[in-house]
Amino acid sequence: MTFERPLTEHPILIQEVGMRDGLQSAGSFIETDDKVSLIDQLSSLGLKKIEVTSFVSPKAVPLLADAEVVLSKIQRNPDVVYTALIPNARGLERALQTELDEVNVVMSVSEAHNLANLRMRCSESLEQFRIITRDSGSLRVNGTLATAFGCPFTGPVDSSEVLDWGRRYLDLGIDSLTIADTIGAATPGQVYSVATAFIQAFPGIELTLHLHNTRGLGIANALAGIAAGITRFDASLGGIGGCPYAPGATGNVCTEDLVHALIFDGYSCKVLLPELIEVVNALDVLLPGSLTGLVRTSGLRDRVHSMSEGLQSMLESV
Ligand code: COA
Ligand code: ZN
């Protein structure tokens, strides 16, 4: 397929979700102070939003059981939106005790995955969202449509149903929408058509694409989203991530690889890449062997290697 080249001066905003999507399924518990240190380092790198944790049942996701403490310790940068995932009204009660800018409510548009992940039918999730939007006060509410491109249990998802759920979210007063490829099932053409449909159906509504790289299509899908007009992307440093209740799910599209692709392809992306890679190096120490990003080890596209002296003199004599 061919893409029309979108306006490259339009800023592409990156929203870091590794501290939530990544650490919820990491091999081991990352100490609270290490989480705080990573978030503080990420806060000065030009990221638009950071999803710092989730307020879910600590029995369901023990690796993020320290959500309140993390939020009490991080330093806030006023240019960054700090958000946390919540599944229900109990999550909102907890979030309201902290200094957050936004809560991210999540429901899978696939009934089967919503039951597996949140133990609720979609109608029950929507009822929770009704309470959350009623009681959220000045807190922004973003709504994630999970499994929007495929369900690990029931397969394909009808994109018109995803649009219908998006409309229901907005009717409840949810401020912005995230279209999430929870299991990395999307293809670029599908992303292009779903993103186009959302932009046409909900003009002026802030839209994010949340992509996983399970089948190697993460960056291709992001570029397809940009071609359709999406300018916000969730991504995860080191490529960590994955829903613990979605069999076969693996990491998010990798932040540093996506930023690298955008910068070197001429898009306006304000994330500081070398500094970001330093943070990924720090994460690598905490989660050895878990990172899947490529640019950190391969080097940036403009990296050049030195030649042997013999080859160098042959080159110079040409
Ligand atoms: N935060 C903390 N505890 C919560 C909670 C929340 N948001 N919501 C419910 N709980 C607690 C209840 O207080 C109750 O505690 P108790 O056993 O000590 O009495 C327990 O969890 C069970 O509550 P219940 O309402 O029956 O929940 P459930 O067992 O049906 O589980 C969820 C529903 C949504 C709470 C749970 O499935 C969950 O947290 N899932 C999140 C999964 C996830 O994060 N996936 C990846 C991101 S999409
Ligand atoms: Zn995800």
Short mmCIF file of C-alpha atoms and ligand atoms in Angstrom, two decimals:
data_model
loop_
_atom_site.label_atom_id
_atom_site.label_comp_id
_atom_site.label_asym_id
_atom_site.label_seq_id
_atom_site.Cartn_x
_atom_site.Cartn_y
_atom_site.Cartn_z
CA MET A 1 0.00 0.00 0.00
CA THR A 2 1.17 3.55 -0.58
CA PHE A 3 0.84 6.34 1.93
CA GLU A 4 0.31 9.95 1.10
CA ARG A 5 3.20 11.75 2.77
CA PRO A 6 1.63 13.62 5.71
CA LEU A 7 2.78 17.05 6.79
CA THR A 8 6.03 16.32 8.56
CA GLU A 9 5.98 19.59 10.51
CA HIS A 10 2.93 18.44 12.48
CA PRO A 11 4.26 17.39 15.92
CA ILE A 12 3.98 13.70 16.74
CA LEU A 13 3.41 13.27 20.47
CA ILE A 14 4.76 10.28 22.36
CA GLN A 15 3.12 9.01 25.55
CA GLU A 16 5.21 6.67 27.66
CA VAL A 17 3.30 3.65 29.01
CA GLY A 18 6.19 1.40 30.01
CA MET A 19 5.83 2.18 33.70
CA ARG A 20 2.30 0.71 33.58
CA ASP A 21 1.93 -1.60 30.58
CA GLY A 22 5.54 -2.73 30.86
CA LEU A 23 6.03 -3.15 34.58
CA GLN A 24 2.63 -4.82 35.15
CA SER A 25 3.98 -7.91 33.40
CA ALA A 26 7.71 -7.63 34.12
CA GLY A 27 9.42 -10.77 35.33
CA SER A 28 9.89 -9.35 38.81
CA PHE A 29 8.81 -6.50 41.08
CA ILE A 30 10.72 -3.31 40.40
CA GLU A 31 11.40 -1.48 43.67
CA THR A 32 9.25 1.62 44.21
CA ASP A 33 12.24 3.97 44.35
CA ASP A 34 13.54 2.57 41.07
CA LYS A 35 10.15 3.20 39.45
CA VAL A 36 10.17 6.76 40.82
CA SER A 37 13.68 7.36 39.51
CA LEU A 38 12.76 6.10 36.02
CA ILE A 39 9.62 8.27 35.92
CA ASP A 40 11.56 11.33 37.08
CA GLN A 41 14.16 10.79 34.37
CA LEU A 42 11.44 10.32 31.74
CA SER A 43 9.72 13.53 32.83
CA SER A 44 12.31 15.82 31.26
CA LEU A 45 12.62 14.14 27.86
CA GLY A 46 9.82 15.79 25.87
CA LEU A 47 7.23 13.06 26.36
CA LYS A 48 3.68 14.41 26.28
CA LYS A 49 2.18 12.01 28.79
CA ILE A 50 3.43 9.37 31.19
CA GLU A 51 1.20 6.55 32.39
CA VAL A 52 2.82 6.03 35.75
CA THR A 53 0.91 3.07 37.18
CA SER A 54 -2.54 1.53 37.53
CA PHE A 55 -5.07 1.46 40.33
CA VAL A 56 -6.27 -2.10 39.88
CA SER A 57 -6.65 -4.98 42.30
CA PRO A 58 -3.24 -5.77 43.82
CA LYS A 59 -4.24 -9.41 43.60
CA ALA A 60 -4.73 -9.08 39.84
CA VAL A 61 -1.52 -7.10 39.25
CA PRO A 62 0.83 -7.41 42.25
CA LEU A 63 3.73 -5.74 40.42
CA LEU A 64 1.91 -2.36 40.57
CA ALA A 65 0.62 -2.67 44.12
CA ASP A 66 2.69 0.39 45.11
CA ALA A 67 0.70 2.85 42.94
CA GLU A 68 -0.04 5.38 45.71
CA VAL A 69 3.56 5.45 46.93
CA VAL A 70 4.91 5.93 43.41
CA LEU A 71 2.58 8.88 42.89
CA SER A 72 3.47 10.42 46.23
CA LYS A 73 7.18 10.41 45.38
CA ILE A 74 7.49 11.48 41.73
CA GLN A 75 8.49 15.02 40.75
CA ARG A 76 5.97 16.62 38.43
CA ASN A 77 6.90 18.48 35.26
CA PRO A 78 4.01 20.84 34.36
CA ASP A 79 4.54 20.07 30.65
CA VAL A 80 3.79 16.38 31.18
CA VAL A 81 0.34 14.87 31.70
CA TYR A 82 0.53 12.21 34.41
CA THR A 83 -2.06 9.48 34.00
CA ALA A 84 -2.92 6.10 35.53
CA LEU A 85 -5.09 3.24 34.36
CA ILE A 86 -8.25 2.42 36.29
CA PRO A 87 -10.81 -0.31 35.64
CA ASN A 88 -13.57 0.70 38.06
CA ALA A 89 -14.94 3.24 40.55
CA ARG A 90 -12.69 1.84 43.28
CA GLY A 91 -9.74 2.78 41.09
CA LEU A 92 -11.07 6.34 40.83
CA GLU A 93 -11.43 6.59 44.63
CA ARG A 94 -7.77 5.65 44.96
CA ALA A 95 -6.67 7.95 42.12
CA LEU A 96 -8.48 10.93 43.67
CA GLN A 97 -6.27 10.62 46.75
CA THR A 98 -3.21 11.30 44.59
CA GLU A 99 -1.98 14.12 42.36
CA LEU A 100 -2.86 12.88 38.91
CA ASP A 101 -3.86 14.88 35.83
CA GLU A 102 -5.86 12.11 34.22
CA VAL A 103 -7.28 8.64 34.70
CA ASN A 104 -7.33 6.18 31.83
CA VAL A 105 -10.40 3.94 31.99
CA VAL A 106 -10.06 0.68 30.12
CA MET A 107 -12.47 -1.84 28.69
CA SER A 108 -11.96 -4.46 26.01
CA VAL A 109 -14.46 -4.16 23.18
CA SER A 110 -14.28 -7.95 23.08
CA GLU A 111 -16.58 -9.30 25.80
CA ALA A 112 -14.36 -12.40 26.16
CA HIS A 113 -11.19 -10.46 26.89
CA ASN A 114 -13.00 -8.01 29.15
CA LEU A 115 -14.18 -10.96 31.26
CA ALA A 116 -10.68 -12.47 31.35
CA ASN A 117 -8.94 -9.20 32.16
CA LEU A 118 -11.41 -7.30 34.31
CA ARG A 119 -13.99 -9.93 35.30
CA MET A 120 -16.72 -7.70 33.96
CA ARG A 121 -19.08 -7.74 31.03
CA CYS A 122 -18.72 -4.70 28.73
CA SER A 123 -22.04 -3.35 30.03
CA GLU A 124 -20.67 -3.57 33.59
CA SER A 125 -17.50 -1.73 32.59
CA LEU A 126 -19.61 0.98 30.98
CA GLU A 127 -21.63 1.31 34.20
CA GLN A 128 -18.36 1.82 36.09
CA PHE A 129 -17.36 4.50 33.56
CA ARG A 130 -20.69 6.25 34.15
CA ILE A 131 -19.83 6.54 37.85
CA ILE A 132 -16.24 7.54 37.09
CA THR A 133 -17.17 10.39 34.71
CA ARG A 134 -19.80 11.57 37.22
CA ASP A 135 -17.35 11.59 40.14
CA SER A 136 -14.03 12.49 38.51
CA GLY A 137 -14.27 16.24 39.21
CA SER A 138 -11.47 18.14 37.50
CA LEU A 139 -9.57 14.97 36.63
CA ARG A 140 -9.46 14.32 32.87
CA VAL A 141 -10.79 10.95 31.79
CA ASN A 142 -9.25 9.15 28.82
CA GLY A 143 -11.02 6.03 27.58
CA THR A 144 -9.14 3.06 26.15
CA LEU A 145 -10.84 0.70 23.71
CA ALA A 146 -8.76 -2.44 24.25
CA THR A 147 -8.60 -5.38 21.80
CA ALA A 148 -9.77 -2.96 19.09
CA PHE A 149 -7.97 -4.90 16.35
CA GLY A 150 -8.37 -8.45 17.60
CA CYS A 151 -9.19 -10.56 20.65
CA PRO A 152 -6.95 -13.38 21.95
CA PHE A 153 -10.03 -15.58 22.53
CA THR A 154 -12.51 -14.74 19.78
CA GLY A 155 -10.30 -13.37 17.00
CA PRO A 156 -11.34 -10.58 14.64
CA VAL A 157 -13.16 -7.51 15.95
CA ASP A 158 -15.65 -5.58 13.83
CA SER A 159 -14.36 -2.02 13.52
CA SER A 160 -17.89 -0.59 13.39
CA GLU A 161 -18.40 -2.01 16.89
CA VAL A 162 -15.21 -0.31 18.05
CA LEU A 163 -16.59 2.98 16.71
CA ASP A 164 -19.91 2.36 18.52
CA TRP A 165 -18.05 1.85 21.81
CA GLY A 166 -16.08 5.03 21.16
CA ARG A 167 -19.35 6.91 20.75
CA ARG A 168 -20.69 5.45 24.01
CA TYR A 169 -17.52 6.55 25.82
CA LEU A 170 -17.89 10.10 24.52
CA ASP A 171 -21.61 10.16 25.36
CA LEU A 172 -20.65 9.46 28.98
CA GLY A 173 -18.37 12.50 28.99
CA ILE A 174 -15.05 10.74 28.50
CA ASP A 175 -12.64 13.41 27.19
CA SER A 176 -10.37 11.51 24.82
CA LEU A 177 -10.02 8.06 23.25
CA THR A 178 -7.25 5.49 22.87
CA ILE A 179 -7.61 2.80 20.23
CA ALA A 180 -5.57 -0.13 21.55
CA ASP A 181 -4.11 -3.10 19.73
CA THR A 182 -3.71 -5.10 22.95
CA ILE A 183 -2.40 -8.26 21.29
CA GLY A 184 -0.48 -6.82 18.34
CA ALA A 185 -2.95 -8.14 15.76
CA ALA A 186 -3.32 -4.98 13.67
CA THR A 187 -1.92 -4.52 10.18
CA PRO A 188 -1.05 -1.15 8.61
CA GLY A 189 -4.03 -1.13 6.24
CA GLN A 190 -6.39 -1.92 9.09
CA VAL A 191 -4.86 0.78 11.28
CA TYR A 192 -5.21 3.27 8.45
CA SER A 193 -8.90 2.52 7.91
CA VAL A 194 -9.85 2.38 11.61
CA ALA A 195 -7.93 5.59 12.36
CA THR A 196 -9.55 7.32 9.38
CA ALA A 197 -13.00 6.20 10.53
CA PHE A 198 -12.38 7.53 14.07
CA ILE A 199 -11.07 10.88 12.84
CA GLN A 200 -14.10 11.29 10.59
CA ALA A 201 -16.61 10.15 13.23
CA PHE A 202 -15.17 12.20 16.11
CA PRO A 203 -13.63 15.39 14.70
CA GLY A 204 -11.71 17.40 17.27
CA ILE A 205 -11.53 14.55 19.79
CA GLU A 206 -8.02 13.72 21.04
CA LEU A 207 -7.16 10.27 19.69
CA THR A 208 -4.25 8.02 20.64
CA LEU A 209 -3.05 4.81 19.05
CA HIS A 210 -1.75 2.21 21.50
CA LEU A 211 0.21 -0.39 19.57
CA HIS A 212 1.95 -3.63 20.48
CA ASN A 213 4.80 -5.09 18.45
CA THR A 214 3.84 -8.74 18.95
CA ARG A 215 4.12 -9.53 15.25
CA GLY A 216 6.74 -6.94 14.29
CA LEU A 217 4.27 -4.44 12.85
CA GLY A 218 4.36 -1.81 15.60
CA ILE A 219 6.24 0.94 13.79
CA ALA A 220 4.65 0.18 10.43
CA ASN A 221 1.27 0.50 12.14
CA ALA A 222 2.29 3.80 13.76
CA LEU A 223 3.30 5.21 10.36
CA ALA A 224 -0.03 4.07 8.95
CA GLY A 225 -1.75 5.89 11.82
CA ILE A 226 0.21 9.06 11.05
CA ALA A 227 -0.76 8.78 7.39
CA ALA A 228 -4.39 8.70 8.52
CA GLY A 229 -3.88 11.79 10.72
CA ILE A 230 -3.17 10.39 14.20
CA THR A 231 -0.55 12.41 16.08
CA ARG A 232 -0.45 10.70 19.51
CA PHE A 233 1.12 7.35 20.21
CA ASP A 234 1.59 5.27 23.32
CA ALA A 235 4.94 3.52 23.43
CA SER A 236 7.04 1.71 25.94
CA LEU A 237 10.73 2.14 26.65
CA GLY A 238 12.77 -0.89 25.78
CA GLY A 239 9.67 -2.38 24.14
CA ILE A 240 8.48 -3.88 27.44
CA GLY A 241 4.79 -4.50 27.99
CA GLY A 242 1.87 -6.82 27.61
CA CYS A 243 -1.43 -7.57 29.23
CA PRO A 244 -1.03 -10.36 31.81
CA TYR A 245 -4.55 -11.57 30.95
CA ALA A 246 -4.07 -11.81 27.17
CA PRO A 247 -2.37 -15.08 26.18
CA GLY A 248 0.54 -14.46 23.81
CA ALA A 249 0.57 -10.69 24.30
CA THR A 250 4.03 -9.11 24.18
CA GLY A 251 5.53 -5.66 24.39
CA ASN A 252 4.36 -2.28 23.19
CA VAL A 253 5.86 -0.54 20.24
CA CYS A 254 9.27 0.49 21.58
CA THR A 255 9.58 4.18 22.47
CA GLU A 256 13.19 4.70 21.42
CA ASP A 257 12.75 2.74 18.18
CA LEU A 258 9.61 4.71 17.31
CA VAL A 259 11.22 8.06 18.16
CA HIS A 260 14.27 7.08 16.10
CA ALA A 261 12.09 6.16 13.11
CA LEU A 262 10.15 9.42 13.34
CA ILE A 263 13.18 11.68 13.73
CA PHE A 264 15.16 10.08 10.92
CA ASP A 265 12.12 10.00 8.64
CA GLY A 266 11.75 13.76 9.06
CA TYR A 267 8.79 14.05 11.43
CA SER A 268 8.62 16.63 14.15
CA CYS A 269 9.12 14.63 17.36
CA LYS A 270 10.47 16.49 20.35
CA VAL A 271 11.62 13.52 22.43
CA LEU A 272 15.32 13.66 23.34
CA LEU A 273 16.58 10.39 21.88
CA PRO A 274 20.11 10.01 23.34
CA GLU A 275 18.82 10.89 26.82
CA LEU A 276 15.93 8.45 26.39
CA ILE A 277 18.39 5.70 25.53
CA GLU A 278 20.24 6.46 28.78
CA VAL A 279 17.00 5.77 30.68
CA VAL A 280 16.53 2.53 28.75
CA ASN A 281 20.06 1.53 29.78
CA ALA A 282 19.03 2.09 33.41
CA LEU A 283 15.93 -0.06 32.85
CA ASP A 284 18.09 -2.79 31.31
CA VAL A 285 19.98 -3.06 34.60
CA LEU A 286 16.69 -3.57 36.45
CA LEU A 287 15.19 -6.01 33.92
CA PRO A 288 18.18 -7.79 32.37
CA GLY A 289 17.38 -9.71 29.20
CA SER A 290 13.85 -8.32 28.92
CA LEU A 291 14.25 -5.44 26.52
CA THR A 292 13.42 -5.94 22.86
CA GLY A 293 14.16 -2.49 21.43
CA LEU A 294 16.76 -2.45 18.65
CA VAL A 295 18.16 1.06 18.37
CA ARG A 296 19.75 1.04 21.82
CA THR A 297 22.10 -1.75 20.79
CA SER A 298 22.38 -1.15 17.03
CA GLY A 299 23.06 2.59 17.40
CA LEU A 300 21.34 5.43 15.59
CA ARG A 301 20.99 5.43 11.81
CA ASP A 302 23.85 7.93 11.42
CA ARG A 303 26.29 5.75 13.36
CA VAL A 304 29.39 4.91 11.34
CA HIS A 305 31.94 2.24 12.15
CA SER A 306 35.69 2.68 11.78
CA MET A 307 37.42 0.76 8.97
CA SER A 308 40.62 -1.21 9.31
CA GLU A 309 43.76 0.75 8.42
CA GLY A 310 44.25 -1.37 5.30
CA LEU A 311 40.78 -0.70 3.99
CA GLN A 312 41.07 2.96 4.95
CA SER A 313 44.23 3.41 2.89
CA MET A 314 42.64 1.57 -0.07
CA LEU A 315 39.68 3.93 0.17
CA GLU A 316 41.93 6.98 0.29
CA SER A 317 43.97 5.80 -2.72
CA VAL A 318 40.91 5.49 -4.96
N1 COA B 1 -8.01 -1.26 43.36
C1 COA B 1 -7.71 -2.03 44.43
N2 COA B 1 -8.47 -3.06 44.84
C2 COA B 1 -9.60 -3.30 44.14
C3 COA B 1 -9.97 -2.52 43.03
C4 COA B 1 -9.11 -1.47 42.64
N3 COA B 1 -9.39 -0.69 41.59
N4 COA B 1 -11.12 -2.99 42.56
C5 COA B 1 -11.47 -4.03 43.35
N5 COA B 1 -10.55 -4.20 44.30
C6 COA B 1 -10.53 -5.20 45.35
C7 COA B 1 -11.81 -5.27 46.12
O1 COA B 1 -11.80 -4.32 47.16
C8 COA B 1 -11.78 -6.68 46.64
O2 COA B 1 -10.87 -6.77 47.71
P1 COA B 1 -11.00 -7.88 48.86
O3 COA B 1 -10.87 -9.22 48.18
O4 COA B 1 -9.85 -7.58 49.76
O5 COA B 1 -12.35 -7.67 49.45
C9 COA B 1 -11.15 -7.44 45.49
O6 COA B 1 -10.38 -6.49 44.74
C10 COA B 1 -12.18 -8.08 44.58
O7 COA B 1 -13.10 -7.09 44.17
P2 COA B 1 -14.14 -7.33 43.00
O8 COA B 1 -14.89 -6.07 42.77
O9 COA B 1 -14.93 -8.60 43.28
O10 COA B 1 -13.19 -7.53 41.80
P3 COA B 1 -12.88 -8.80 40.90
O11 COA B 1 -12.20 -9.86 41.65
O12 COA B 1 -14.10 -9.16 40.14
O13 COA B 1 -11.80 -8.14 39.90
C11 COA B 1 -10.93 -6.09 38.96
C12 COA B 1 -12.14 -7.01 39.13
C13 COA B 1 -11.26 -5.13 37.83
C14 COA B 1 -10.72 -5.35 40.25
C15 COA B 1 -9.69 -6.96 38.63
O14 COA B 1 -10.00 -7.89 37.64
C16 COA B 1 -8.54 -6.13 38.18
O15 COA B 1 -8.00 -5.32 38.92
N6 COA B 1 -8.09 -6.31 36.92
C17 COA B 1 -7.02 -5.50 36.35
C18 COA B 1 -6.25 -6.29 35.35
C19 COA B 1 -5.22 -5.43 34.66
O16 COA B 1 -4.69 -4.49 35.22
N7 COA B 1 -4.92 -5.77 33.40
C20 COA B 1 -3.97 -5.07 32.63
C21 COA B 1 -4.33 -3.68 32.25
S1 COA B 1 -5.59 -3.57 31.06
ZN ZN B 2 -1.08 -2.40 26.01
#
